[in-house]
Amino acid sequence: MAVKLIDMQEKGQENSHKTILKATGLFGFSQVLKILIGVVGSKFIAVFLGPVGVGVAGLLNNTIGIITAVSGFGINISGVRQVSIAYSQQDDQKFAEGLLVLKRWSLAVGLFGVFLTIVFSKILSQWTFGTSEHYIWFIILSVNFIFSSQATNKMAILQGTRSMKAIAISSVVFSILLTLISIPIYYFFRMDGIIPVILLTAVLNFLVNWYYSRKITTQKISLSLSETFDKGKDLIKLGFLLSINVIFGQICNYIIKLYFQLKANDQEVLGLYVVSSVLLISYVGMIFSAMGADFYPRLTSVKDDNKKMRELVNDQIEIAMLLITPCILVFYFLAPIIIRVLYTKEFLPVIFILKAALLAIIIKAIVWPLAYMILAKGKNNLYFKQELLGDFMNVSLTILLYHLWGLLGIGLAMVINYTLYGFYVLNIVQKKFEFTIRKETLSIIMKSLAMGILACVAVFLLEYPYAYIPLGVLTCISIVFSYRELDKRIGILSYYLKFKEKFKR
């Protein structure tokens, strides 16, 4: 019986690894396509706008992000949780109610965003550009919140119902359409095209999400406004704290960008910081996006079982480390080439930020699944405190270490931030949810971190092209290590044979 139980546990872990990798593979493939499409757009935008223009666009998007956080009540996250729970209960009535409540509240927060932007347009212009002359920009951009709130509503439905294929395809279609539209706008209007592109981004996002979610239908029900409010209390209660977290996060990013814009000796530092964020979030961070689309709904569905959550989180950490570490080392190796291809040689100083910031992403791969445990459990106050701590450390460490060591300090700030934040979150989940890291998971963590640290040390001690040799060796070792460990868990050869068989047919 003991042997059979162990076999069943191992099979369950294998199925969990396969599920995680399958979802990650699906979304990863779509993210790669998005990147390939985005390479074209980023290249043209960098040429047409330059570092200063990219910085201005980053400030505007950050301002919109703050307003979205203030007016959105965290519905983008709490909505996914609500839909996921209702969907897992297989109750058509509750599912229909949940979607209707989410739809109405999404419309309400969108209109609230319009109201706030128009009322505070002059103040927003003054804060962002040091003058109130550009207030009309924010009045025009207020329309953005109607479309973005509805796009969030549709995406929450897709994620909550785990419509993985639809999400993956929609993200690629959106990227193609946005690139085709934004390039000619920036070509003809240069910096004057920033406002139209931001608006069109929200409109396209809504249209694409609506198209791919339209097949998810529910039975017709009737709910009064008072019933909508009552049934949406949990959605808004959780979302409110999440929105405060997002507000603080956006404000911190806003403060950092304003510091670079107004206090730094060279205003191009802002553009370099924005580009580093894009590289780390949009490109390197694509794996987190791919995993998060499936991981959060799955984790929410087992939120009442600490043992299942523990196993799922350990599995997720393993897959995250095995996928992200070789990607980070490849990025270390190709950093100068990637920046030249995606942008221009003017952006090469971004490498100084990436020297340490890339190591921070490996650390994030450990911390990221742990933080989701608190969110899935619905522990609002705990999640609020941990995110507040992370935001505070982000802004204080970034400004302090930039002041001390320039661009290198920005990357170092990320490493210190994620490390301290990680220990804090680990302590919480160990005490509150009986979480422990498996022996095999810990082994992967230590080996992956060791390779990441060696790569970081290499680029600090050696300049390119001298760093290519040690980075090349480390990259090869990491790829071989990840392949062997993944093969133990899912049997990569079996996947290859299945693919080969399908190809023959």
Coordinates of C-alpha atoms in Angstrom, one line a residue:
M1 CA 0.0 0.0 0.0
A2 CA 2.8 2.3 0.9
V3 CA 4.5 1.8 -2.5
K4 CA 1.2 2.3 -4.3
L5 CA 0.6 5.5 -2.4
I6 CA 4.1 6.8 -3.3
D7 CA 3.5 6.0 -6.9
M8 CA 0.2 7.8 -6.9
Q9 CA 1.8 10.9 -5.3
E10 CA 4.6 10.8 -7.9
K11 CA 2.1 10.5 -10.7
G12 CA 0.1 13.4 -9.2
Q13 CA 3.2 15.5 -9.2
E14 CA 4.0 14.5 -12.7
N15 CA 0.5 15.5 -13.9
S16 CA 0.8 18.8 -12.0
H17 CA 4.2 19.5 -13.7
K18 CA 2.7 18.6 -17.1
T19 CA -0.3 20.8 -16.5
I20 CA 1.9 23.7 -15.5
L21 CA 4.3 23.2 -18.4
K22 CA 1.5 22.7 -20.9
A23 CA -0.2 26.0 -19.9
T24 CA 3.2 27.7 -19.8
G25 CA 4.1 26.3 -23.1
L26 CA 0.9 27.5 -24.7
F27 CA 1.2 31.0 -23.3
G28 CA 5.0 31.0 -23.7
F29 CA 4.6 30.3 -27.4
S30 CA 2.0 33.2 -27.7
Q31 CA 4.4 35.4 -25.7
V32 CA 7.3 34.6 -28.0
L33 CA 5.1 35.5 -31.0
K34 CA 4.2 38.7 -29.3
I35 CA 7.8 39.5 -28.7
L36 CA 8.7 38.8 -32.3
I37 CA 5.9 41.1 -33.4
G38 CA 6.9 43.7 -30.7
V39 CA 10.5 43.7 -31.9
V40 CA 9.4 45.5 -35.1
G41 CA 7.2 47.9 -33.2
S42 CA 9.8 48.7 -30.5
K43 CA 12.5 49.3 -33.1
F44 CA 10.5 51.8 -35.0
I45 CA 9.2 53.5 -31.8
A46 CA 12.7 53.8 -30.4
V47 CA 13.8 55.4 -33.7
F48 CA 10.8 57.7 -34.0
L49 CA 10.7 58.8 -30.4
G50 CA 14.2 58.4 -29.0
P51 CA 15.0 58.0 -25.3
V52 CA 13.2 61.2 -24.3
G53 CA 10.0 60.3 -26.2
V54 CA 10.0 56.8 -24.7
G55 CA 10.3 58.4 -21.3
V56 CA 7.4 60.7 -21.9
A57 CA 5.2 57.8 -23.0
G58 CA 6.3 55.9 -19.9
L59 CA 5.2 58.7 -17.7
L60 CA 1.8 59.0 -19.3
N61 CA 1.2 55.3 -19.1
N62 CA 2.3 55.4 -15.5
T63 CA -0.2 58.2 -14.7
I64 CA -3.0 56.2 -16.4
G65 CA -1.9 53.2 -14.3
I66 CA -2.3 55.2 -11.1
I67 CA -5.8 56.4 -12.1
T68 CA -6.8 52.8 -13.1
A69 CA -5.6 51.6 -9.7
V70 CA -7.6 54.3 -7.9
S71 CA -10.8 53.8 -9.8
G72 CA -10.5 50.1 -10.7
F73 CA -10.8 48.6 -7.1
G74 CA -8.5 45.7 -8.1
I75 CA -11.3 44.1 -10.2
N76 CA -8.7 42.8 -12.7
I77 CA -7.5 40.4 -9.9
S78 CA -10.5 39.9 -7.6
G79 CA -12.7 39.4 -10.7
V80 CA -10.5 36.4 -11.8
R81 CA -10.8 34.9 -8.3
Q82 CA -14.6 35.3 -8.3
V83 CA -15.1 33.9 -11.7
S84 CA -12.8 31.0 -10.9
I85 CA -14.6 30.0 -7.7
A86 CA -18.0 30.3 -9.4
Y87 CA -16.8 28.3 -12.4
S88 CA -15.3 25.5 -10.2
Q89 CA -18.6 25.1 -8.3
Q90 CA -20.3 24.1 -11.5
D91 CA -23.4 26.1 -10.6
D92 CA -24.9 27.8 -13.6
Q93 CA -27.0 30.2 -11.5
K94 CA -24.0 31.4 -9.4
F95 CA -21.8 31.6 -12.5
A96 CA -24.3 33.8 -14.3
E97 CA -24.7 36.0 -11.3
G98 CA -21.0 36.3 -10.9
L99 CA -20.5 37.4 -14.5
L100 CA -23.3 39.9 -14.4
V101 CA -22.0 41.5 -11.2
L102 CA -18.5 41.7 -12.6
K103 CA -19.8 43.2 -15.8
R104 CA -21.8 46.0 -14.0
W105 CA -19.0 46.8 -11.6
S106 CA -16.5 47.0 -14.4
L107 CA -18.7 49.6 -16.2
A108 CA -19.0 51.5 -12.9
V109 CA -15.3 51.7 -12.2
G110 CA -14.7 52.7 -15.9
L111 CA -17.0 55.7 -15.6
F112 CA -15.4 56.5 -12.2
G113 CA -12.0 56.6 -14.0
V114 CA -13.4 59.0 -16.6
F115 CA -14.7 61.3 -13.9
L116 CA -11.5 61.4 -11.9
T117 CA -9.3 62.1 -15.0
I118 CA -11.5 65.0 -16.2
V119 CA -11.8 66.6 -12.7
F120 CA -8.1 66.3 -11.9
S121 CA -6.8 66.8 -15.5
K122 CA -4.9 70.1 -14.7
I123 CA -3.4 68.7 -11.5
L124 CA -2.3 65.5 -13.4
S125 CA -0.7 67.7 -16.1
Q126 CA 1.2 69.7 -13.5
W127 CA 2.5 66.7 -11.7
T128 CA 3.5 64.9 -14.8
F129 CA 5.0 67.7 -16.9
G130 CA 5.5 70.5 -14.5
T131 CA 2.8 72.6 -16.2
S132 CA -1.0 72.5 -16.5
E133 CA -0.9 73.3 -20.2
H134 CA -1.3 69.6 -21.2
Y135 CA -4.5 69.1 -19.3
I136 CA -6.4 68.5 -22.5
W137 CA -4.3 65.4 -23.0
F138 CA -5.7 63.8 -19.9
I139 CA -9.3 64.8 -20.8
I140 CA -8.8 63.0 -24.1
L141 CA -7.3 60.0 -22.4
S142 CA -10.2 59.7 -20.0
V143 CA -12.0 57.7 -22.7
N144 CA -9.4 55.1 -22.1
F145 CA -10.9 54.0 -18.9
I146 CA -14.2 52.9 -20.4
F147 CA -12.6 50.5 -22.8
S148 CA -9.8 49.3 -20.4
S149 CA -12.4 48.4 -17.7
Q150 CA -14.4 46.4 -20.2
A151 CA -11.3 44.7 -21.5
T152 CA -10.4 43.8 -17.9
N153 CA -13.9 42.3 -17.5
K154 CA -13.6 40.1 -20.6
M155 CA -10.1 38.9 -19.6
A156 CA -11.2 38.1 -16.1
I157 CA -13.9 35.8 -17.6
L158 CA -11.4 34.1 -19.9
Q159 CA -8.9 33.6 -17.1
G160 CA -11.5 32.5 -14.5
T161 CA -12.9 29.9 -16.9
R162 CA -9.3 28.9 -17.8
S163 CA -9.9 29.5 -21.5
M164 CA -6.2 29.1 -22.1
K165 CA -6.2 28.8 -25.9
A166 CA -8.4 31.9 -26.3
I167 CA -6.2 34.0 -24.1
A168 CA -3.1 32.9 -25.9
I169 CA -4.5 33.6 -29.4
S170 CA -6.1 36.9 -28.3
S171 CA -2.8 38.3 -27.0
V172 CA -1.1 37.6 -30.3
V173 CA -3.9 39.1 -32.4
F174 CA -3.8 42.2 -30.1
S175 CA -0.1 42.6 -30.6
I176 CA -0.3 42.3 -34.3
L177 CA -3.1 44.9 -34.6
L178 CA -1.4 47.3 -32.2
T179 CA 1.9 47.1 -34.0
L180 CA 0.3 47.7 -37.4
I181 CA -1.6 50.7 -36.2
S182 CA 1.1 52.3 -33.9
I183 CA 4.0 52.3 -36.3
P184 CA 2.4 54.6 -38.9
I185 CA 1.0 56.9 -36.2
Y186 CA 4.5 57.4 -34.7
Y187 CA 6.1 57.7 -38.1
F188 CA 3.8 60.6 -39.2
F189 CA 3.2 62.3 -35.8
R190 CA 6.3 61.3 -33.7
M191 CA 5.6 62.4 -30.1
D192 CA 2.2 63.8 -31.0
G193 CA 1.2 60.2 -31.7
I194 CA 1.6 59.1 -28.1
I195 CA -1.9 60.1 -27.0
P196 CA -3.7 58.4 -30.0
V197 CA -1.7 55.2 -29.5
I198 CA -2.5 55.0 -25.8
L199 CA -6.2 55.4 -26.7
L200 CA -6.1 52.9 -29.5
T201 CA -4.4 50.4 -27.2
A202 CA -7.4 50.4 -24.8
V203 CA -9.9 50.2 -27.7
L204 CA -8.1 47.3 -29.4
N205 CA -7.6 45.4 -26.2
F206 CA -11.4 45.6 -25.5
L207 CA -12.4 44.5 -29.0
V208 CA -10.0 41.6 -29.1
N209 CA -11.0 40.4 -25.6
W210 CA -14.7 40.8 -26.4
Y211 CA -14.3 38.8 -29.6
Y212 CA -12.6 35.8 -27.9
S213 CA -14.9 35.8 -24.8
R214 CA -18.2 36.1 -26.7
K215 CA -18.7 32.3 -26.8
I216 CA -18.8 32.1 -23.0
T217 CA -22.5 32.4 -22.4
T218 CA -24.6 32.1 -19.3
Q219 CA -28.3 31.7 -18.6
K220 CA -30.3 34.9 -18.5
I221 CA -30.9 36.2 -15.0
S222 CA -32.3 39.4 -13.5
L223 CA -30.5 41.3 -10.7
S224 CA -31.5 44.7 -9.3
L225 CA -28.9 47.3 -8.6
S226 CA -29.1 46.7 -4.8
E227 CA -28.6 42.9 -5.4
T228 CA -25.6 43.8 -7.7
F229 CA -24.1 45.8 -4.9
D230 CA -24.8 43.1 -2.2
K231 CA -23.4 40.3 -4.4
G232 CA -20.4 42.4 -5.3
K233 CA -19.3 43.2 -1.8
D234 CA -16.7 40.4 -1.6
L235 CA -15.4 41.4 -5.1
I236 CA -15.0 45.0 -4.0
K237 CA -13.8 44.2 -0.5
L238 CA -10.9 42.2 -1.8
G239 CA -10.4 44.5 -4.8
F240 CA -10.3 47.6 -2.7
L241 CA -7.2 46.5 -0.8
L242 CA -5.7 45.2 -4.0
S243 CA -6.4 48.6 -5.6
I244 CA -4.6 50.3 -2.7
N245 CA -1.6 48.1 -3.3
V246 CA -1.6 48.9 -7.0
I247 CA -2.0 52.6 -6.3
F248 CA 1.0 52.5 -4.0
G249 CA 2.9 50.5 -6.6
Q250 CA 2.0 52.9 -9.4
I251 CA 2.8 55.9 -7.3
C252 CA 6.2 54.5 -6.4
N253 CA 7.0 53.9 -10.0
Y254 CA 5.7 57.4 -10.8
I255 CA 8.0 58.9 -8.1
I256 CA 11.0 57.0 -9.5
K257 CA 10.3 58.2 -13.0
L258 CA 9.7 61.8 -11.8
Y259 CA 13.0 61.6 -9.9
F260 CA 14.8 60.6 -13.1
Q261 CA 12.9 63.2 -15.1
L262 CA 13.4 66.2 -12.7
K263 CA 16.4 65.4 -10.5
A264 CA 18.8 63.3 -12.6
N265 CA 21.5 65.2 -14.4
D266 CA 20.6 63.5 -17.7
Q267 CA 16.9 63.2 -18.6
E268 CA 17.7 60.3 -20.9
V269 CA 18.1 58.2 -17.7
L270 CA 14.3 58.1 -17.6
G271 CA 14.1 56.6 -21.1
L272 CA 16.8 54.0 -20.1
Y273 CA 14.8 53.1 -16.9
V274 CA 11.6 52.7 -18.9
V275 CA 13.3 50.5 -21.5
S276 CA 14.9 48.3 -18.7
S277 CA 11.4 47.9 -17.2
V278 CA 10.0 46.9 -20.6
L279 CA 12.8 44.3 -21.2
L280 CA 12.3 42.8 -17.7
I281 CA 8.5 42.8 -17.6
S282 CA 7.4 42.5 -21.2
Y283 CA 10.2 40.2 -22.5
V284 CA 11.9 38.4 -19.7
G285 CA 8.7 38.5 -17.6
M286 CA 6.7 36.8 -20.4
I287 CA 7.2 33.5 -18.5
F288 CA 5.5 34.9 -15.4
S289 CA 2.6 36.1 -17.6
A290 CA 2.4 32.7 -19.2
M291 CA 2.4 30.8 -15.9
G292 CA 0.2 33.3 -14.0
A293 CA -2.7 33.0 -16.5
D294 CA -3.3 29.4 -15.4
F295 CA -1.6 29.2 -12.0
Y296 CA -3.7 31.7 -10.1
P297 CA -7.1 30.2 -11.1
R298 CA -5.8 26.7 -10.3
L299 CA -4.4 27.8 -6.9
T300 CA -7.7 29.5 -6.1
S301 CA -9.6 26.3 -6.8
V302 CA -7.7 24.4 -4.0
K303 CA -7.4 27.4 -1.6
D304 CA -9.1 25.4 1.2
D305 CA -6.5 22.6 1.2
N306 CA -3.1 23.6 2.5
K307 CA -1.5 20.3 1.4
K308 CA -2.7 20.7 -2.2
M309 CA -1.6 24.3 -2.3
R310 CA 1.8 23.4 -0.9
E311 CA 2.4 20.8 -3.6
L312 CA 1.1 23.0 -6.4
V313 CA 3.3 25.9 -5.3
N314 CA 6.4 23.7 -5.1
D315 CA 5.7 22.3 -8.5
Q316 CA 5.3 25.9 -9.8
I317 CA 8.6 27.0 -8.3
E318 CA 10.4 24.1 -9.9
I319 CA 9.0 24.8 -13.4
A320 CA 9.5 28.5 -13.0
M321 CA 13.2 28.1 -12.0
L322 CA 13.9 25.5 -14.7
L323 CA 12.4 27.7 -17.4
I324 CA 13.5 31.2 -16.3
T325 CA 17.2 30.5 -15.3
P326 CA 18.3 29.5 -18.8
C327 CA 16.3 32.3 -20.3
I328 CA 18.1 34.8 -17.9
L329 CA 21.5 33.4 -18.8
V330 CA 20.7 33.6 -22.5
F331 CA 19.7 37.2 -21.9
Y332 CA 22.9 37.9 -20.1
F333 CA 24.9 36.5 -23.0
L334 CA 22.9 38.3 -25.7
A335 CA 22.1 41.6 -23.9
P336 CA 24.1 44.0 -26.1
I337 CA 22.7 42.4 -29.3
I338 CA 19.1 42.3 -28.0
I339 CA 19.2 46.0 -27.1
R340 CA 20.6 46.9 -30.5
V341 CA 18.0 44.8 -32.3
L342 CA 15.0 46.0 -30.2
Y343 CA 16.1 49.6 -29.9
T344 CA 19.2 51.6 -31.0
K345 CA 22.7 52.0 -29.8
E346 CA 21.6 55.0 -27.7
F347 CA 20.0 52.5 -25.3
L348 CA 23.1 50.4 -24.7
P349 CA 23.7 51.9 -21.2
V350 CA 20.6 49.9 -20.2
I351 CA 23.1 47.0 -19.8
F352 CA 24.3 48.6 -16.6
I353 CA 20.8 48.2 -15.1
L354 CA 20.5 44.6 -16.4
K355 CA 23.8 43.5 -14.9
A356 CA 22.1 42.9 -11.5
A357 CA 18.4 43.2 -12.5
L358 CA 18.5 40.0 -14.4
L359 CA 19.6 38.1 -11.3
A360 CA 16.6 39.7 -9.5
I361 CA 14.2 38.0 -11.9
I362 CA 15.6 34.5 -10.9
I363 CA 14.9 35.5 -7.3
K364 CA 11.4 36.6 -8.3
A365 CA 10.7 33.1 -9.8
I366 CA 10.9 31.8 -6.2
V367 CA 9.0 34.5 -4.5
W368 CA 6.2 35.0 -7.1
P369 CA 4.3 31.7 -6.5
L370 CA 4.6 32.2 -2.7
A371 CA 2.9 35.6 -2.9
Y372 CA 0.0 34.1 -4.9
M373 CA -0.8 31.8 -2.0
I374 CA -1.8 34.8 0.2
L375 CA -3.8 36.3 -2.6
A376 CA -5.6 33.0 -3.4
K377 CA -6.4 32.5 0.3
G378 CA -8.2 35.9 0.3
K379 CA -6.0 37.1 3.2
N380 CA -6.5 40.8 2.3
N381 CA -4.6 42.4 5.2
L382 CA -1.6 40.1 4.8
Y383 CA -1.4 40.7 1.1
F384 CA -1.8 44.5 1.6
K385 CA 1.1 44.6 4.1
Q386 CA 3.5 42.5 1.9
E387 CA 2.9 44.6 -1.2
L388 CA 3.2 47.8 0.7
L389 CA 6.5 46.7 2.0
G390 CA 7.7 45.7 -1.5
D391 CA 6.6 49.1 -2.9
F392 CA 8.3 51.1 -0.1
M393 CA 11.6 49.2 -0.6
N394 CA 11.3 49.6 -4.4
V395 CA 11.2 53.4 -4.4
S396 CA 13.6 54.0 -1.5
L397 CA 16.2 51.5 -2.7
T398 CA 16.0 52.6 -6.3
I399 CA 16.5 56.3 -5.6
L400 CA 19.2 55.7 -2.9
L401 CA 21.3 53.2 -4.9
Y402 CA 21.0 55.2 -8.1
H403 CA 22.3 58.2 -6.1
L404 CA 25.2 56.1 -4.9
W405 CA 26.1 54.0 -8.0
G406 CA 24.1 55.3 -11.0
L407 CA 22.5 52.8 -13.4
L408 CA 24.2 49.9 -11.6
G409 CA 22.4 50.9 -8.4
I410 CA 19.0 50.5 -10.1
G411 CA 19.6 46.8 -10.8
L412 CA 21.1 46.2 -7.3
A413 CA 18.0 47.8 -5.8
M414 CA 15.9 45.1 -7.5
V415 CA 18.1 42.3 -6.1
I416 CA 17.9 43.6 -2.6
N417 CA 14.2 44.3 -2.8
Y418 CA 13.2 40.8 -4.1
T419 CA 15.5 39.1 -1.6
L420 CA 14.1 40.9 1.5
Y421 CA 10.5 40.7 0.2
G422 CA 11.0 37.0 -0.4
F423 CA 12.1 36.2 3.1
Y424 CA 9.2 38.2 4.5
V425 CA 6.6 36.3 2.3
L426 CA 8.2 32.9 3.0
N427 CA 7.9 33.5 6.7
I428 CA 4.2 34.4 6.4
V429 CA 3.2 31.3 4.3
Q430 CA 5.2 29.0 6.6
K431 CA 3.5 30.2 9.7
K432 CA 0.0 30.8 8.3
F433 CA -0.4 28.0 5.7
E434 CA 2.0 25.3 6.9
F435 CA 4.1 25.8 3.7
T436 CA 7.4 24.0 3.4
I437 CA 9.8 23.8 0.5
R438 CA 10.4 20.2 -0.8
K439 CA 14.0 18.9 -0.7
E440 CA 14.1 18.5 -4.5
T441 CA 12.6 22.0 -5.0
L442 CA 15.2 23.5 -2.7
S443 CA 18.0 21.7 -4.7
I444 CA 16.8 23.3 -7.9
I445 CA 16.5 26.7 -6.3
M446 CA 20.1 26.6 -4.9
K447 CA 21.6 25.3 -8.2
S448 CA 19.7 27.9 -10.3
L449 CA 20.7 30.7 -8.0
A450 CA 24.3 29.7 -8.1
M451 CA 24.3 29.9 -11.9
G452 CA 22.6 33.3 -11.8
I453 CA 25.0 34.7 -9.3
L454 CA 28.0 33.5 -11.3
A455 CA 26.6 35.2 -14.4
C456 CA 26.0 38.4 -12.5
V457 CA 29.6 38.3 -11.1
A458 CA 30.9 37.7 -14.6
V459 CA 29.3 40.8 -16.1
F460 CA 30.4 42.9 -13.1
L461 CA 34.0 41.8 -13.4
L462 CA 34.3 41.6 -17.2
E463 CA 33.0 43.9 -19.9
Y464 CA 31.5 42.7 -23.2
P465 CA 32.9 41.0 -25.3
Y466 CA 35.2 39.4 -22.7
A467 CA 32.2 38.3 -20.7
Y468 CA 31.0 36.1 -23.5
I469 CA 33.1 33.1 -22.7
P470 CA 32.0 32.5 -19.0
L471 CA 28.5 33.5 -19.9
G472 CA 28.4 31.0 -22.8
V473 CA 29.7 28.2 -20.6
L474 CA 27.1 29.0 -17.8
T475 CA 24.3 29.2 -20.4
C476 CA 25.1 25.7 -21.8
I477 CA 25.3 24.3 -18.3
S478 CA 21.9 25.8 -17.4
I479 CA 20.2 24.5 -20.5
V480 CA 21.5 21.0 -19.9
F481 CA 20.5 21.1 -16.2
S482 CA 17.0 22.4 -17.0
Y483 CA 16.5 19.8 -19.7
R484 CA 17.5 16.9 -17.4
E485 CA 15.3 18.1 -14.5
L486 CA 12.3 18.7 -16.8
D487 CA 12.8 15.3 -18.4
K488 CA 12.7 13.6 -15.0
R489 CA 9.3 15.3 -14.3
I490 CA 7.4 15.2 -17.6
G491 CA 9.4 12.9 -20.0
I492 CA 10.4 15.4 -22.7
L493 CA 11.1 12.6 -25.2
S494 CA 7.5 11.4 -24.9
Y495 CA 6.3 14.9 -25.9
Y496 CA 8.7 14.9 -28.8
L497 CA 7.4 11.5 -30.0
K498 CA 3.7 12.7 -29.7
F499 CA 4.5 15.8 -31.7
K500 CA 6.4 13.8 -34.3
E501 CA 3.4 11.4 -34.6
K502 CA 0.9 14.3 -35.0
F503 CA 3.2 15.9 -37.6
K504 CA 3.2 12.7 -39.7
R505 CA -0.5 12.6 -39.7

